């Protein structure tokens, strides 16, 4: 329209500048590459190594298998999937007993799978776990 005042053009330029930023926000929340290609918990028993690698009262993260194991007592272990229940990102960080999802910051307790910090609202899936021949085996059928 002839005679359009400069502020209208400035408004259009501001809007055009925001479009790429909005795209980055959508990409950050998408289910695209999160640095890990394995986006599922074990579907069969997996050997996680020596049982004495997890000390009583400690937790250990097995990123390649998407499993966390906590040793509750000498003969009691708990295992959980480390696929975040919010957007199915593999969790790759463990601080003490706190699992931290890299995608949106959800946090879980490695000893019971419960959510400690949103946006996740569902606990982690518990996995069967046993010690067999001095090795930890976790996953369906364990």
GROMACS .gro file of C-alpha atoms in nm:
model
  142
    1UNK     CA    1   0.000   0.000   0.000
    2UNK     CA    2   0.153   0.333  -0.098
    3UNK     CA    3   0.249   0.558   0.187
    4UNK     CA    4   0.289   0.283   0.445
    5UNK     CA    5   0.475   0.433   0.739
    6UNK     CA    6   0.817   0.289   0.832
    7UNK     CA    7   0.702   0.132   1.160
    8UNK     CA    8   0.492  -0.121   0.968
    9UNK     CA    9   0.799  -0.228   0.770
   10UNK     CA   10   0.994  -0.254   1.094
   11UNK     CA   11   0.721  -0.479   1.235
   12UNK     CA   12   0.746  -0.709   0.933
   13UNK     CA   13   1.124  -0.729   0.969
   14UNK     CA   14   1.093  -0.814   1.340
   15UNK     CA   15   0.846  -1.090   1.261
   16UNK     CA   16   1.075  -1.228   0.991
   17UNK     CA   17   1.362  -1.235   1.240
   18UNK     CA   18   1.153  -1.436   1.489
   19UNK     CA   19   1.060  -1.715   1.248
   20UNK     CA   20   1.405  -1.886   1.257
   21UNK     CA   21   1.413  -1.858   1.637
   22UNK     CA   22   1.071  -2.025   1.659
   23UNK     CA   23   1.199  -2.301   1.433
   24UNK     CA   24   1.491  -2.362   1.669
   25UNK     CA   25   1.251  -2.399   1.960
   26UNK     CA   26   1.043  -2.655   1.773
   27UNK     CA   27   1.356  -2.845   1.671
   28UNK     CA   28   1.482  -2.851   2.030
   29UNK     CA   29   1.157  -3.017   2.143
   30UNK     CA   30   1.133  -3.260   1.853
   31UNK     CA   31   1.227  -3.623   1.871
   32UNK     CA   32   1.523  -3.572   1.641
   33UNK     CA   33   1.886  -3.665   1.711
   34UNK     CA   34   1.965  -3.633   2.077
   35UNK     CA   35   2.316  -3.770   2.056
   36UNK     CA   36   2.209  -4.128   2.118
   37UNK     CA   37   2.071  -4.361   1.857
   38UNK     CA   38   1.936  -4.630   2.091
   39UNK     CA   39   1.595  -4.506   2.205
   40UNK     CA   40   1.460  -4.819   2.372
   41UNK     CA   41   1.499  -5.020   2.687
   42UNK     CA   42   1.623  -5.379   2.662
   43UNK     CA   43   1.375  -5.620   2.507
   44UNK     CA   44   1.571  -5.925   2.625
   45UNK     CA   45   1.808  -5.996   2.915
   46UNK     CA   46   2.138  -5.808   2.890
   47UNK     CA   47   2.460  -5.886   3.075
   48UNK     CA   48   2.572  -5.567   3.249
   49UNK     CA   49   2.898  -5.695   3.396
   50UNK     CA   50   3.027  -5.786   3.739
   51UNK     CA   51   2.784  -5.744   4.028
   52UNK     CA   52   3.056  -5.600   4.252
   53UNK     CA   53   3.087  -5.298   4.018
   54UNK     CA   54   2.774  -5.161   4.187
   55UNK     CA   55   2.848  -5.105   4.554
   56UNK     CA   56   2.579  -5.129   4.822
   57UNK     CA   57   2.397  -4.795   4.834
   58UNK     CA   58   2.520  -4.689   4.489
   59UNK     CA   59   2.375  -4.669   4.140
   60UNK     CA   60   2.538  -4.729   3.803
   61UNK     CA   61   2.425  -4.608   3.463
   62UNK     CA   62   2.469  -4.835   3.161
   63UNK     CA   63   2.417  -4.591   2.873
   64UNK     CA   64   2.469  -4.842   2.590
   65UNK     CA   65   2.189  -5.060   2.728
   66UNK     CA   66   1.964  -4.776   2.856
   67UNK     CA   67   1.957  -4.924   3.205
   68UNK     CA   68   2.037  -4.798   3.554
   69UNK     CA   69   2.103  -5.042   3.837
   70UNK     CA   70   2.092  -4.953   4.205
   71UNK     CA   71   2.218  -5.187   4.473
   72UNK     CA   72   1.986  -5.156   4.768
   73UNK     CA   73   2.155  -5.419   4.990
   74UNK     CA   74   2.408  -5.701   4.952
   75UNK     CA   75   2.160  -5.915   4.761
   76UNK     CA   76   1.895  -5.667   4.640
   77UNK     CA   77   1.926  -5.481   4.310
   78UNK     CA   78   1.678  -5.257   4.130
   79UNK     CA   79   1.693  -5.181   3.758
   80UNK     CA   80   1.506  -4.925   3.551
   81UNK     CA   81   1.491  -4.824   3.189
   82UNK     CA   82   1.671  -4.495   3.129
   83UNK     CA   83   1.441  -4.390   2.847
   84UNK     CA   84   1.277  -4.070   2.969
   85UNK     CA   85   0.901  -4.101   3.003
   86UNK     CA   86   0.851  -3.744   2.878
   87UNK     CA   87   0.982  -3.762   2.519
   88UNK     CA   88   1.168  -4.097   2.510
   89UNK     CA   89   1.518  -3.946   2.515
   90UNK     CA   90   1.793  -4.174   2.644
   91UNK     CA   91   1.914  -4.047   2.982
   92UNK     CA   92   2.291  -4.016   2.989
   93UNK     CA   93   2.368  -3.847   3.321
   94UNK     CA   94   2.370  -3.987   3.674
   95UNK     CA   95   2.461  -3.776   3.979
   96UNK     CA   96   2.453  -3.997   4.288
   97UNK     CA   97   2.105  -4.148   4.257
   98UNK     CA   98   1.964  -3.870   4.037
   99UNK     CA   99   1.917  -3.939   3.666
  100UNK     CA  100   1.901  -3.627   3.447
  101UNK     CA  101   1.751  -3.626   3.098
  102UNK     CA  102   1.951  -3.413   2.854
  103UNK     CA  103   1.653  -3.324   2.636
  104UNK     CA  104   1.421  -3.131   2.868
  105UNK     CA  105   1.568  -3.165   3.218
  106UNK     CA  106   1.341  -3.429   3.368
  107UNK     CA  107   1.496  -3.595   3.671
  108UNK     CA  108   1.436  -3.939   3.821
  109UNK     CA  109   1.542  -4.131   4.132
  110UNK     CA  110   1.759  -4.426   4.023
  111UNK     CA  111   1.659  -4.632   4.328
  112UNK     CA  112   1.284  -4.633   4.262
  113UNK     CA  113   1.228  -4.473   3.918
  114UNK     CA  114   1.014  -4.191   4.059
  115UNK     CA  115   1.006  -3.847   3.898
  116UNK     CA  116   1.203  -3.586   4.091
  117UNK     CA  117   1.162  -3.297   3.847
  118UNK     CA  118   0.923  -3.238   3.558
  119UNK     CA  119   0.836  -3.214   3.269
  120UNK     CA  120   0.811  -3.596   3.300
  121UNK     CA  121   0.519  -3.712   3.515
  122UNK     CA  122   0.543  -4.093   3.477
  123UNK     CA  123   0.811  -4.293   3.660
  124UNK     CA  124   1.075  -4.492   3.474
  125UNK     CA  125   0.985  -4.848   3.378
  126UNK     CA  126   1.121  -5.104   3.624
  127UNK     CA  127   1.311  -5.393   3.471
  128UNK     CA  128   1.360  -5.743   3.609
  129UNK     CA  129   1.717  -5.783   3.740
  130UNK     CA  130   1.915  -6.068   3.892
  131UNK     CA  131   2.271  -6.165   3.968
  132UNK     CA  132   2.375  -6.478   3.785
  133UNK     CA  133   2.728  -6.618   3.807
  134UNK     CA  134   2.853  -6.293   3.963
  135UNK     CA  135   2.710  -6.085   3.678
  136UNK     CA  136   2.416  -5.847   3.669
  137UNK     CA  137   2.152  -5.943   3.415
  138UNK     CA  138   1.861  -5.705   3.352
  139UNK     CA  139   1.569  -5.686   3.113
  140UNK     CA  140   1.263  -5.891   3.024
  141UNK     CA  141   1.324  -6.258   3.098
  142UNK     CA  142   1.599  -6.186   3.351
   0.00000   0.00000   0.00000
